[in-house]
């Protein structure tokens, strides 16, 4: 911690020596080296999450064709909308925390950093609840053998099974309709489970890392090691946090709403 403070002080002194006059002296590229490193990391993470989201969307039709669960039957919009609101509010408190640091407002810094951490923990609690709810639910793969010999498989949520079987008998008269065994909605029972839990689980892990990072920054601030002189320490944590929030907005829009 002390080393981080000393490092920032050194950077500040170097910036002043080169006539830049700011708190975060630029490199030959015009960007603070620590910030440049973080932006590079965030760029790689953006590619990573783009790949995960794309994989989910590309494999979604394959999941349905193999009789996997229909996402709309299990994903709750209300809960995830609340989680999205929580993360968006945490971005606001993060901005207020950085503003407080830049004005040497220690009380405000502690208050808004603490609020951001609390909102992050609330998001993780909500995601844990969602995962437990999904794991407790089940689906059946129903195989339809039509009169022309063509076979079709569909996934039916456990709570819709009776009504759906009745509907299928009316839609496909004379076809053989076989109900498969109950499967839980987990990581291993369907393509949906594998892609969904991988994507949201990695995002939740990133939120957890952000909470730990912010907790360390808050501890430094409580010990008096954070001020406007080294506000870059808070700004970098904030950049990471805003990125994590933005990723959730993309996940919420592309996975839950579409």
PDB file of C-alpha atoms in Angstrom:
ATOM      1  CA  UNK A   1       0.000   0.000   0.000  1.00  0.00           C
ATOM      2  CA  UNK A   2       2.726   2.399   0.995  1.00  0.00           C
ATOM      3  CA  UNK A   3       4.595   1.421  -2.143  1.00  0.00           C
ATOM      4  CA  UNK A   4       1.543   2.290  -4.240  1.00  0.00           C
ATOM      5  CA  UNK A   5       1.330   5.705  -2.614  1.00  0.00           C
ATOM      6  CA  UNK A   6       5.033   6.299  -3.099  1.00  0.00           C
ATOM      7  CA  UNK A   7       4.714   5.220  -6.715  1.00  0.00           C
ATOM      8  CA  UNK A   8       1.937   7.679  -7.374  1.00  0.00           C
ATOM      9  CA  UNK A   9       3.854  10.435  -5.650  1.00  0.00           C
ATOM     10  CA  UNK A  10       6.812   9.643  -7.855  1.00  0.00           C
ATOM     11  CA  UNK A  11       4.607   9.806 -10.940  1.00  0.00           C
ATOM     12  CA  UNK A  12       3.204  13.127  -9.796  1.00  0.00           C
ATOM     13  CA  UNK A  13       6.666  14.533  -9.273  1.00  0.00           C
ATOM     14  CA  UNK A  14       7.769  13.275 -12.667  1.00  0.00           C
ATOM     15  CA  UNK A  15       4.759  14.906 -14.312  1.00  0.00           C
ATOM     16  CA  UNK A  16       5.520  18.213 -12.661  1.00  0.00           C
ATOM     17  CA  UNK A  17       9.136  17.916 -13.735  1.00  0.00           C
ATOM     18  CA  UNK A  18       8.060  17.507 -17.335  1.00  0.00           C
ATOM     19  CA  UNK A  19       5.707  20.415 -17.162  1.00  0.00           C
ATOM     20  CA  UNK A  20       2.499  18.479 -17.571  1.00  0.00           C
ATOM     21  CA  UNK A  21       1.021  19.939 -14.411  1.00  0.00           C
ATOM     22  CA  UNK A  22      -1.526  17.110 -13.928  1.00  0.00           C
ATOM     23  CA  UNK A  23      -1.785  14.396 -11.335  1.00  0.00           C
ATOM     24  CA  UNK A  24      -1.107  11.588 -13.794  1.00  0.00           C
ATOM     25  CA  UNK A  25       1.836  12.327 -16.088  1.00  0.00           C
ATOM     26  CA  UNK A  26       1.467  10.924 -19.593  1.00  0.00           C
ATOM     27  CA  UNK A  27       3.924   8.557 -21.211  1.00  0.00           C
ATOM     28  CA  UNK A  28       5.284   8.930 -24.725  1.00  0.00           C
ATOM     29  CA  UNK A  29       1.862   7.637 -25.810  1.00  0.00           C
ATOM     30  CA  UNK A  30       0.149  10.457 -23.922  1.00  0.00           C
ATOM     31  CA  UNK A  31      -1.460   8.093 -21.399  1.00  0.00           C
ATOM     32  CA  UNK A  32      -0.434   7.178 -17.862  1.00  0.00           C
ATOM     33  CA  UNK A  33       1.318   3.828 -17.977  1.00  0.00           C
ATOM     34  CA  UNK A  34      -0.863   2.311 -15.237  1.00  0.00           C
ATOM     35  CA  UNK A  35      -4.000   3.480 -16.957  1.00  0.00           C
ATOM     36  CA  UNK A  36      -2.729   2.254 -20.322  1.00  0.00           C
ATOM     37  CA  UNK A  37      -2.102  -1.163 -18.809  1.00  0.00           C
ATOM     38  CA  UNK A  38      -5.606  -1.260 -17.388  1.00  0.00           C
ATOM     39  CA  UNK A  39      -7.159  -0.214 -20.700  1.00  0.00           C
ATOM     40  CA  UNK A  40      -5.183  -2.988 -22.412  1.00  0.00           C
ATOM     41  CA  UNK A  41      -6.489  -5.473 -19.856  1.00  0.00           C
ATOM     42  CA  UNK A  42     -10.060  -4.215 -20.271  1.00  0.00           C
ATOM     43  CA  UNK A  43      -9.752  -4.519 -24.056  1.00  0.00           C
ATOM     44  CA  UNK A  44      -8.713  -8.149 -23.727  1.00  0.00           C
ATOM     45  CA  UNK A  45     -11.577  -8.772 -21.324  1.00  0.00           C
ATOM     46  CA  UNK A  46     -14.017  -7.150 -23.761  1.00  0.00           C
ATOM     47  CA  UNK A  47     -12.886  -9.625 -26.441  1.00  0.00           C
ATOM     48  CA  UNK A  48     -13.267 -12.446 -23.934  1.00  0.00           C
ATOM     49  CA  UNK A  49     -16.834 -11.518 -23.010  1.00  0.00           C
ATOM     50  CA  UNK A  50     -17.729 -10.889 -26.651  1.00  0.00           C
ATOM     51  CA  UNK A  51     -16.640 -14.444 -27.403  1.00  0.00           C
ATOM     52  CA  UNK A  52     -18.728 -15.846 -24.527  1.00  0.00           C
ATOM     53  CA  UNK A  53     -21.833 -13.879 -25.504  1.00  0.00           C
ATOM     54  CA  UNK A  54     -21.404 -14.837 -29.168  1.00  0.00           C
ATOM     55  CA  UNK A  55     -21.026 -18.502 -28.231  1.00  0.00           C
ATOM     56  CA  UNK A  56     -24.273 -18.374 -26.258  1.00  0.00           C
ATOM     57  CA  UNK A  57     -26.182 -16.733 -29.105  1.00  0.00           C
ATOM     58  CA  UNK A  58     -24.731 -19.016 -31.811  1.00  0.00           C
ATOM     59  CA  UNK A  59     -25.457 -22.203 -29.855  1.00  0.00           C
ATOM     60  CA  UNK A  60     -28.931 -21.134 -28.706  1.00  0.00           C
ATOM     61  CA  UNK A  61     -30.731 -22.634 -31.756  1.00  0.00           C
ATOM     62  CA  UNK A  62     -28.667 -25.842 -31.388  1.00  0.00           C
ATOM     63  CA  UNK A  63     -29.768 -26.119 -27.754  1.00  0.00           C
ATOM     64  CA  UNK A  64     -33.419 -25.853 -28.754  1.00  0.00           C
ATOM     65  CA  UNK A  65     -33.038 -28.369 -31.612  1.00  0.00           C
ATOM     66  CA  UNK A  66     -31.600 -30.951 -29.188  1.00  0.00           C
ATOM     67  CA  UNK A  67     -34.503 -30.538 -26.762  1.00  0.00           C
ATOM     68  CA  UNK A  68     -32.683 -28.326 -24.290  1.00  0.00           C
ATOM     69  CA  UNK A  69     -34.537 -25.965 -21.959  1.00  0.00           C
ATOM     70  CA  UNK A  70     -36.116 -22.858 -23.457  1.00  0.00           C
ATOM     71  CA  UNK A  71     -34.319 -19.904 -21.802  1.00  0.00           C
ATOM     72  CA  UNK A  72     -37.483 -17.781 -21.639  1.00  0.00           C
ATOM     73  CA  UNK A  73     -39.089 -20.440 -19.399  1.00  0.00           C
ATOM     74  CA  UNK A  74     -36.406 -20.052 -16.733  1.00  0.00           C
ATOM     75  CA  UNK A  75     -34.770 -16.619 -16.914  1.00  0.00           C
ATOM     76  CA  UNK A  76     -36.554 -14.098 -14.736  1.00  0.00           C
ATOM     77  CA  UNK A  77     -36.592 -10.606 -16.220  1.00  0.00           C
ATOM     78  CA  UNK A  78     -37.752  -8.917 -13.010  1.00  0.00           C
ATOM     79  CA  UNK A  79     -34.840 -10.159 -10.902  1.00  0.00           C
ATOM     80  CA  UNK A  80     -32.199  -9.428 -13.528  1.00  0.00           C
ATOM     81  CA  UNK A  81     -33.667  -5.967 -14.176  1.00  0.00           C
ATOM     82  CA  UNK A  82     -33.251  -5.252 -10.468  1.00  0.00           C
ATOM     83  CA  UNK A  83     -29.667  -6.544 -10.634  1.00  0.00           C
ATOM     84  CA  UNK A  84     -29.003  -4.295 -13.639  1.00  0.00           C
ATOM     85  CA  UNK A  85     -30.394  -1.319 -11.715  1.00  0.00           C
ATOM     86  CA  UNK A  86     -28.175  -2.172  -8.739  1.00  0.00           C
ATOM     87  CA  UNK A  87     -25.044  -2.237 -10.890  1.00  0.00           C
ATOM     88  CA  UNK A  88     -25.969   0.998 -12.654  1.00  0.00           C
ATOM     89  CA  UNK A  89     -26.417   2.667  -9.260  1.00  0.00           C
ATOM     90  CA  UNK A  90     -23.031   1.309  -8.216  1.00  0.00           C
ATOM     91  CA  UNK A  91     -21.481   3.088 -11.214  1.00  0.00           C
ATOM     92  CA  UNK A  92     -23.014   6.323  -9.943  1.00  0.00           C
ATOM     93  CA  UNK A  93     -21.649   5.807  -6.418  1.00  0.00           C
ATOM     94  CA  UNK A  94     -18.249   4.989  -7.943  1.00  0.00           C
ATOM     95  CA  UNK A  95     -18.258   8.327  -9.793  1.00  0.00           C
ATOM     96  CA  UNK A  96     -19.177  10.097  -6.549  1.00  0.00           C
ATOM     97  CA  UNK A  97     -16.337   8.283  -4.752  1.00  0.00           C
ATOM     98  CA  UNK A  98     -13.780   9.464  -7.304  1.00  0.00           C
ATOM     99  CA  UNK A  99     -15.155  13.006  -7.119  1.00  0.00           C
ATOM    100  CA  UNK A 100     -14.826  12.907  -3.322  1.00  0.00           C
ATOM    101  CA  UNK A 101     -11.211  11.713  -3.559  1.00  0.00           C
ATOM    102  CA  UNK A 102     -10.302  14.458  -6.026  1.00  0.00           C
ATOM    103  CA  UNK A 103     -11.710  17.019  -3.567  1.00  0.00           C
ATOM    104  CA  UNK A 104      -9.968  15.418  -0.571  1.00  0.00           C
ATOM    105  CA  UNK A 105     -13.356  14.621   0.946  1.00  0.00           C
ATOM    106  CA  UNK A 106     -12.414  11.644   3.111  1.00  0.00           C
ATOM    107  CA  UNK A 107     -15.895  11.147   4.551  1.00  0.00           C
ATOM    108  CA  UNK A 108     -17.432  11.184   1.075  1.00  0.00           C
ATOM    109  CA  UNK A 109     -14.756   8.821  -0.194  1.00  0.00           C
ATOM    110  CA  UNK A 110     -15.485   6.303   2.541  1.00  0.00           C
ATOM    111  CA  UNK A 111     -19.251   6.674   2.125  1.00  0.00           C
ATOM    112  CA  UNK A 112     -19.374   6.206  -1.658  1.00  0.00           C
ATOM    113  CA  UNK A 113     -16.741   3.488  -1.824  1.00  0.00           C
ATOM    114  CA  UNK A 114     -18.635   1.622   0.891  1.00  0.00           C
ATOM    115  CA  UNK A 115     -21.898   2.104  -1.001  1.00  0.00           C
ATOM    116  CA  UNK A 116     -20.328   0.751  -4.198  1.00  0.00           C
ATOM    117  CA  UNK A 117     -19.025  -2.304  -2.363  1.00  0.00           C
ATOM    118  CA  UNK A 118     -22.432  -2.887  -0.755  1.00  0.00           C
ATOM    119  CA  UNK A 119     -24.212  -2.664  -4.118  1.00  0.00           C
ATOM    120  CA  UNK A 120     -21.689  -5.098  -5.602  1.00  0.00           C
ATOM    121  CA  UNK A 121     -22.379  -7.556  -2.797  1.00  0.00           C
ATOM    122  CA  UNK A 122     -26.121  -7.137  -3.351  1.00  0.00           C
ATOM    123  CA  UNK A 123     -25.635  -8.016  -7.018  1.00  0.00           C
ATOM    124  CA  UNK A 124     -23.650 -11.135  -6.119  1.00  0.00           C
ATOM    125  CA  UNK A 125     -26.357 -12.137  -3.640  1.00  0.00           C
ATOM    126  CA  UNK A 126     -29.009 -11.759  -6.326  1.00  0.00           C
ATOM    127  CA  UNK A 127     -26.993 -13.783  -8.801  1.00  0.00           C
ATOM    128  CA  UNK A 128     -26.466 -16.543  -6.250  1.00  0.00           C
ATOM    129  CA  UNK A 129     -30.234 -16.615  -5.660  1.00  0.00           C
ATOM    130  CA  UNK A 130     -30.851 -16.865  -9.422  1.00  0.00           C
ATOM    131  CA  UNK A 131     -28.386 -19.757  -9.787  1.00  0.00           C
ATOM    132  CA  UNK A 132     -29.935 -21.662  -6.864  1.00  0.00           C
ATOM    133  CA  UNK A 133     -33.396 -21.131  -8.330  1.00  0.00           C
ATOM    134  CA  UNK A 134     -32.316 -22.459 -11.717  1.00  0.00           C
ATOM    135  CA  UNK A 135     -30.628 -25.495 -10.186  1.00  0.00           C
ATOM    136  CA  UNK A 136     -33.816 -26.368  -8.309  1.00  0.00           C
ATOM    137  CA  UNK A 137     -35.911 -26.322 -11.478  1.00  0.00           C
ATOM    138  CA  UNK A 138     -36.084 -29.010 -14.133  1.00  0.00           C
ATOM    139  CA  UNK A 139     -37.006 -29.684 -17.732  1.00  0.00           C
ATOM    140  CA  UNK A 140     -37.962 -32.655 -19.900  1.00  0.00           C
ATOM    141  CA  UNK A 141     -36.882 -33.403 -23.452  1.00  0.00           C
ATOM    142  CA  UNK A 142     -40.010 -34.451 -25.353  1.00  0.00           C
ATOM    143  CA  UNK A 143     -39.473 -36.504 -28.535  1.00  0.00           C
ATOM    144  CA  UNK A 144     -42.155 -36.236 -31.229  1.00  0.00           C
ATOM    145  CA  UNK A 145     -42.166 -38.963 -33.912  1.00  0.00           C
ATOM    146  CA  UNK A 146     -44.450 -37.705 -36.648  1.00  0.00           C
ATOM    147  CA  UNK A 147     -46.494 -39.885 -38.994  1.00  0.00           C
ATOM    148  CA  UNK A 148     -44.047 -39.225 -41.861  1.00  0.00           C
ATOM    149  CA  UNK A 149     -41.216 -40.564 -39.711  1.00  0.00           C
ATOM    150  CA  UNK A 150     -39.640 -37.193 -38.960  1.00  0.00           C
ATOM    151  CA  UNK A 151     -38.429 -36.744 -35.396  1.00  0.00           C
ATOM    152  CA  UNK A 152     -38.484 -33.474 -33.478  1.00  0.00           C
ATOM    153  CA  UNK A 153     -37.260 -32.751 -29.962  1.00  0.00           C
ATOM    154  CA  UNK A 154     -38.346 -29.889 -27.759  1.00  0.00           C
ATOM    155  CA  UNK A 155     -37.459 -28.908 -24.225  1.00  0.00           C
ATOM    156  CA  UNK A 156     -40.354 -28.386 -21.834  1.00  0.00           C
ATOM    157  CA  UNK A 157     -40.069 -26.796 -18.417  1.00  0.00           C
ATOM    158  CA  UNK A 158     -41.208 -29.055 -15.592  1.00  0.00           C
ATOM    159  CA  UNK A 159     -43.899 -26.609 -14.512  1.00  0.00           C
ATOM    160  CA  UNK A 160     -45.318 -26.465 -18.080  1.00  0.00           C
ATOM    161  CA  UNK A 161     -45.126 -30.198 -18.843  1.00  0.00           C
ATOM    162  CA  UNK A 162     -48.747 -31.269 -18.391  1.00  0.00           C
ATOM    163  CA  UNK A 163     -50.191 -28.381 -20.392  1.00  0.00           C
ATOM    164  CA  UNK A 164     -47.528 -28.688 -23.092  1.00  0.00           C
ATOM    165  CA  UNK A 165     -48.103 -32.437 -23.589  1.00  0.00           C
ATOM    166  CA  UNK A 166     -51.810 -31.811 -24.022  1.00  0.00           C
ATOM    167  CA  UNK A 167     -51.044 -29.080 -26.555  1.00  0.00           C
ATOM    168  CA  UNK A 168     -48.617 -31.326 -28.484  1.00  0.00           C
ATOM    169  CA  UNK A 169     -51.182 -34.142 -28.784  1.00  0.00           C
ATOM    170  CA  UNK A 170     -53.591 -31.631 -30.314  1.00  0.00           C
ATOM    171  CA  UNK A 171     -50.957 -30.127 -32.632  1.00  0.00           C
ATOM    172  CA  UNK A 172     -49.551 -33.484 -33.831  1.00  0.00           C
ATOM    173  CA  UNK A 173     -52.497 -35.946 -34.021  1.00  0.00           C
ATOM    174  CA  UNK A 174     -51.348 -39.519 -34.583  1.00  0.00           C
ATOM    175  CA  UNK A 175     -47.719 -38.742 -33.667  1.00  0.00           C
ATOM    176  CA  UNK A 176     -45.813 -40.640 -30.989  1.00  0.00           C
ATOM    177  CA  UNK A 177     -44.916 -38.312 -28.161  1.00  0.00           C
ATOM    178  CA  UNK A 178     -42.388 -39.557 -25.608  1.00  0.00           C
ATOM    179  CA  UNK A 179     -41.493 -37.684 -22.448  1.00  0.00           C
ATOM    180  CA  UNK A 180     -37.862 -37.891 -21.369  1.00  0.00           C
ATOM    181  CA  UNK A 181     -36.660 -38.020 -17.756  1.00  0.00           C
ATOM    182  CA  UNK A 182     -36.478 -34.884 -15.643  1.00  0.00           C
ATOM    183  CA  UNK A 183     -33.181 -33.042 -15.857  1.00  0.00           C
ATOM    184  CA  UNK A 184     -32.083 -30.189 -13.596  1.00  0.00           C
ATOM    185  CA  UNK A 185     -31.034 -26.915 -15.187  1.00  0.00           C
ATOM    186  CA  UNK A 186     -27.321 -27.137 -14.476  1.00  0.00           C
ATOM    187  CA  UNK A 187     -24.024 -26.550 -16.260  1.00  0.00           C
ATOM    188  CA  UNK A 188     -23.825 -30.120 -17.601  1.00  0.00           C
ATOM    189  CA  UNK A 189     -27.378 -31.028 -18.657  1.00  0.00           C
ATOM    190  CA  UNK A 190     -27.755 -28.848 -21.755  1.00  0.00           C
ATOM    191  CA  UNK A 191     -25.991 -26.436 -24.088  1.00  0.00           C
ATOM    192  CA  UNK A 192     -28.044 -23.650 -22.539  1.00  0.00           C
ATOM    193  CA  UNK A 193     -26.759 -24.535 -19.068  1.00  0.00           C
ATOM    194  CA  UNK A 194     -23.136 -24.747 -20.228  1.00  0.00           C
ATOM    195  CA  UNK A 195     -23.110 -21.426 -22.075  1.00  0.00           C
ATOM    196  CA  UNK A 196     -25.326 -19.502 -19.661  1.00  0.00           C
ATOM    197  CA  UNK A 197     -23.572 -20.478 -16.438  1.00  0.00           C
ATOM    198  CA  UNK A 198     -20.134 -20.015 -18.024  1.00  0.00           C
ATOM    199  CA  UNK A 199     -20.991 -16.500 -19.201  1.00  0.00           C
ATOM    200  CA  UNK A 200     -22.814 -15.255 -16.107  1.00  0.00           C
ATOM    201  CA  UNK A 201     -20.486 -17.125 -13.761  1.00  0.00           C
ATOM    202  CA  UNK A 202     -17.402 -15.431 -15.248  1.00  0.00           C
ATOM    203  CA  UNK A 203     -19.127 -12.072 -15.014  1.00  0.00           C
ATOM    204  CA  UNK A 204     -20.006 -12.727 -11.390  1.00  0.00           C
ATOM    205  CA  UNK A 205     -16.357 -13.639 -10.771  1.00  0.00           C
ATOM    206  CA  UNK A 206     -15.324 -10.287 -12.236  1.00  0.00           C
ATOM    207  CA  UNK A 207     -17.808  -8.506  -9.966  1.00  0.00           C
ATOM    208  CA  UNK A 208     -16.309 -10.370  -7.003  1.00  0.00           C
ATOM    209  CA  UNK A 209     -12.802  -9.281  -8.032  1.00  0.00           C
ATOM    210  CA  UNK A 210     -14.079  -5.709  -8.295  1.00  0.00           C
ATOM    211  CA  UNK A 211     -15.568  -5.880  -4.798  1.00  0.00           C
ATOM    212  CA  UNK A 212     -12.238  -7.128  -3.399  1.00  0.00           C
ATOM    213  CA  UNK A 213     -10.335  -4.416  -5.273  1.00  0.00           C
ATOM    214  CA  UNK A 214     -12.653  -1.676  -3.979  1.00  0.00           C
ATOM    215  CA  UNK A 215     -12.440  -3.089  -0.452  1.00  0.00           C
ATOM    216  CA  UNK A 216      -8.633  -2.790  -0.596  1.00  0.00           C
ATOM    217  CA  UNK A 217      -8.935   0.802  -1.855  1.00  0.00           C
ATOM    218  CA  UNK A 218     -11.409   1.582   0.947  1.00  0.00           C
ATOM    219  CA  UNK A 219      -9.024   0.097   3.515  1.00  0.00           C
ATOM    220  CA  UNK A 220      -6.213   2.271   2.109  1.00  0.00           C
ATOM    221  CA  UNK A 221      -8.464   5.317   2.326  1.00  0.00           C
ATOM    222  CA  UNK A 222      -9.434   4.540   5.930  1.00  0.00           C
ATOM    223  CA  UNK A 223      -5.721   4.471   6.781  1.00  0.00           C
ATOM    224  CA  UNK A 224      -5.212   7.860   5.135  1.00  0.00           C
ATOM    225  CA  UNK A 225      -3.263   6.562   2.151  1.00  0.00           C
ATOM    226  CA  UNK A 226      -5.673   7.911  -0.486  1.00  0.00           C
ATOM    227  CA  UNK A 227      -5.973  11.588  -1.423  1.00  0.00           C
ATOM    228  CA  UNK A 228      -6.324  13.779  -4.487  1.00  0.00           C
ATOM    229  CA  UNK A 229      -2.592  13.374  -5.002  1.00  0.00           C
ATOM    230  CA  UNK A 230      -2.962   9.688  -5.854  1.00  0.00           C
ATOM    231  CA  UNK A 231      -6.598   9.617  -6.991  1.00  0.00           C
ATOM    232  CA  UNK A 232      -5.494   7.456  -9.905  1.00  0.00           C
ATOM    233  CA  UNK A 233      -5.681   4.491  -7.535  1.00  0.00           C
ATOM    234  CA  UNK A 234      -9.436   5.072  -7.162  1.00  0.00           C
ATOM    235  CA  UNK A 235      -9.878   6.036 -10.821  1.00  0.00           C
ATOM    236  CA  UNK A 236      -8.395   2.730 -12.018  1.00  0.00           C
ATOM    237  CA  UNK A 237     -10.652   0.714  -9.737  1.00  0.00           C
ATOM    238  CA  UNK A 238     -13.541   2.784 -11.059  1.00  0.00           C
ATOM    239  CA  UNK A 239     -12.623   2.088 -14.700  1.00  0.00           C
ATOM    240  CA  UNK A 240     -12.666  -1.637 -14.015  1.00  0.00           C
ATOM    241  CA  UNK A 241     -15.965  -1.357 -12.160  1.00  0.00           C
ATOM    242  CA  UNK A 242     -17.621   0.619 -14.971  1.00  0.00           C
ATOM    243  CA  UNK A 243     -16.440  -2.017 -17.444  1.00  0.00           C
ATOM    244  CA  UNK A 244     -17.995  -4.804 -15.366  1.00  0.00           C
ATOM    245  CA  UNK A 245     -21.239  -2.828 -15.200  1.00  0.00           C
ATOM    246  CA  UNK A 246     -21.223  -2.274 -18.953  1.00  0.00           C
ATOM    247  CA  UNK A 247     -20.727  -5.988 -19.585  1.00  0.00           C
ATOM    248  CA  UNK A 248     -23.802  -6.746 -17.482  1.00  0.00           C
ATOM    249  CA  UNK A 249     -25.861  -4.281 -19.512  1.00  0.00           C
ATOM    250  CA  UNK A 250     -24.807  -6.197 -22.647  1.00  0.00           C
ATOM    251  CA  UNK A 251     -25.614  -9.560 -21.035  1.00  0.00           C
ATOM    252  CA  UNK A 252     -28.972  -8.330 -19.762  1.00  0.00           C
ATOM    253  CA  UNK A 253     -29.917  -6.949 -23.176  1.00  0.00           C
ATOM    254  CA  UNK A 254     -28.675  -9.801 -25.376  1.00  0.00           C
ATOM    255  CA  UNK A 255     -29.331 -12.796 -23.127  1.00  0.00           C
ATOM    256  CA  UNK A 256     -32.365 -11.872 -21.047  1.00  0.00           C
ATOM    257  CA  UNK A 257     -34.296  -9.467 -23.280  1.00  0.00           C
ATOM    258  CA  UNK A 258     -33.667 -10.876 -26.775  1.00  0.00           C
TER     259      UNK A 258
END
